[in-house]
Amino acid sequence: MSTFKAPKGTYDLLPPDSAKFLAVREAIAAPLKNSGYGYIETPGFENVELFARGVGESTDIVTKEMYTLTTKGGDELALRPEGTASVLRAALEANLHKVGNLPVKLWYSGSYYRYERPQKGRYRHFSQVGAEAIGAEDPALDAEMIILADQAYRSLGLQNFRILLNSLGDKECRPVYREALQSFLRGLDLDEETIRRAEINPLRVLDDKRADVQKQLVGAPVLRDYLCDACKAYHEEVRALITAAGVAFEDDEKLVRGLDYYTRTTFEFVHDGLGSQSAVGGGGRYDGLSEMIGGPALPSVGWALGVDRTVLALEAEGVELDIPAATSVYAVPLGEEARRVLFAKVVELRKAGVATDFSFTGRGLKSAMKNAHRSGARYVVVAGERDLAEGQVQIKDMDSGEQEPVALDAVVAELQRRLG
Ligand code: HAM
């Protein structure tokens, strides 16, 4: 094992590509910040119990994919596999829901960990930006969530994504459906593991990707036929609000999510250029989660968008993000005296808010200019002994190639003027 190899299923974000990840995170966050969501940050790990109870004992995430550890003090912790349970835990702990301003609207951005079989688009360490609206049952809130995600993807220039929408019913109607589905599944010829799954979480069986299982599932009872009137009306209202906002979606009655806390509205954003790991984001309503982790009833809705897969989706569509060069000015000193003088100017430029870099270690003009070019700087400031003797520096415009002498005292103001 090489010391210089990132752990299996992980990768490093390095410049210049890392700028794309930052831009994606910012693009997803922007509509949230613009819609009343406040920023929340929670620890990278929580008590295992939180996820076991919240995400669900029968889910792959909890049974197979959690990174768990026992601390020296004996605490059982897990690296967070997702953000919703943590955010709700934090909101309950801080009593955010008692201040009276429900819903509590929060957004977050961070690293998540799942011990999955790595493949393109599926990693053991990945990054999400998410949003949760806690403590309100209002179809407009579900619609808001979906509309904001759509806006985020569109602001990035993505087009080939689809929104899949479903309702999973509530604690009134879902148990009835569950029973009906279970008795249907008991009549099928399934392997042991699937039979077990059918007993614990029959809805997940509908999600089985195997063709022979899917063939047997033809004619299975569908949840839509079992939704109670309240769930039906709620879902119709969500659909109407999204439609009125001009956001296209597809009804997908087979959409079952991999986490147990969902009720009513569930949705997934899929991108058609990504192969098997096509879900770029997902979410839904989780009216029972607060009670599942020991809190009061707090109907809530949220989503998380995968940053890694969103970047892959941009690549699949050939979208180039318009990322401005990090550096505007690059200073190249020729000689010892010039190094001192220009370094002082660099400090001054930076203080003035101009993104500036410097050619270190006194390299020659040719290799310094190569670095200047690589930095993306619009202007290069060059100074040699002769320039300094005359109290000036040269400013080179990297777009036009033109070079002009400017008085040393005037260089900061001149560059500020040129950069607007
Ligand atoms: P999730 O569907 O498990 O939902 O994850 C959301 C997104 O995170 C996925 O659509 C995918 O883009 C990304 N993702 C998940 N696992 C991986 C992985 N192993 N590698 C790369 N990307 C991955 C949740 O996590 C819920 N907490 C969403 C939510 C918020 N529901 C309500 N509020």
JSON list of C-alpha atoms in Angstrom, two decimals, residues 88 97 102-104 133-137 141 285 297-301:
[
{"chain": "A", "resi": 88, "resn": "LEU", "atom": "CA", "xyz": [-33.04, 17.56, 13.19]},
{"chain": "A", "resi": 97, "resn": "HIS", "atom": "CA", "xyz": [-38.56, 24.65, 17.01]},
{"chain": "A", "resi": 102, "resn": "LEU", "atom": "CA", "xyz": [-41.89, 27.46, 12.26]},
{"chain": "A", "resi": 103, "resn": "PRO", "atom": "CA", "xyz": [-40.80, 26.20, 9.89]},
{"chain": "A", "resi": 104, "resn": "VAL", "atom": "CA", "xyz": [-37.16, 26.31, 10.90]},
{"chain": "A", "resi": 133, "resn": "ALA", "atom": "CA", "xyz": [-37.60, 22.86, 6.56]},
{"chain": "A", "resi": 134, "resn": "ILE", "atom": "CA", "xyz": [-38.60, 21.66, 9.99]},
{"chain": "A", "resi": 135, "resn": "GLY", "atom": "CA", "xyz": [-41.93, 21.85, 11.78]},
{"chain": "A", "resi": 136, "resn": "ALA", "atom": "CA", "xyz": [-44.50, 22.66, 9.15]},
{"chain": "A", "resi": 137, "resn": "GLU", "atom": "CA", "xyz": [-46.96, 20.70, 7.09]},
{"chain": "A", "resi": 141, "resn": "LEU", "atom": "CA", "xyz": [-43.03, 24.01, 1.47]},
{"chain": "A", "resi": 285, "resn": "ARG", "atom": "CA", "xyz": [-41.15, 14.78, 3.64]},
{"chain": "A", "resi": 297, "resn": "ALA", "atom": "CA", "xyz": [-44.20, 15.70, 16.31]},
{"chain": "A", "resi": 298, "resn": "LEU", "atom": "CA", "xyz": [-42.50, 17.97, 13.77]},
{"chain": "A", "resi": 299, "resn": "PRO", "atom": "CA", "xyz": [-43.59, 17.45, 10.19]},
{"chain": "A", "resi": 300, "resn": "SER", "atom": "CA", "xyz": [-40.69, 18.40, 7.94]},
{"chain": "A", "resi": 301, "resn": "VAL", "atom": "CA", "xyz": [-39.38, 18.25, 4.41]}
]
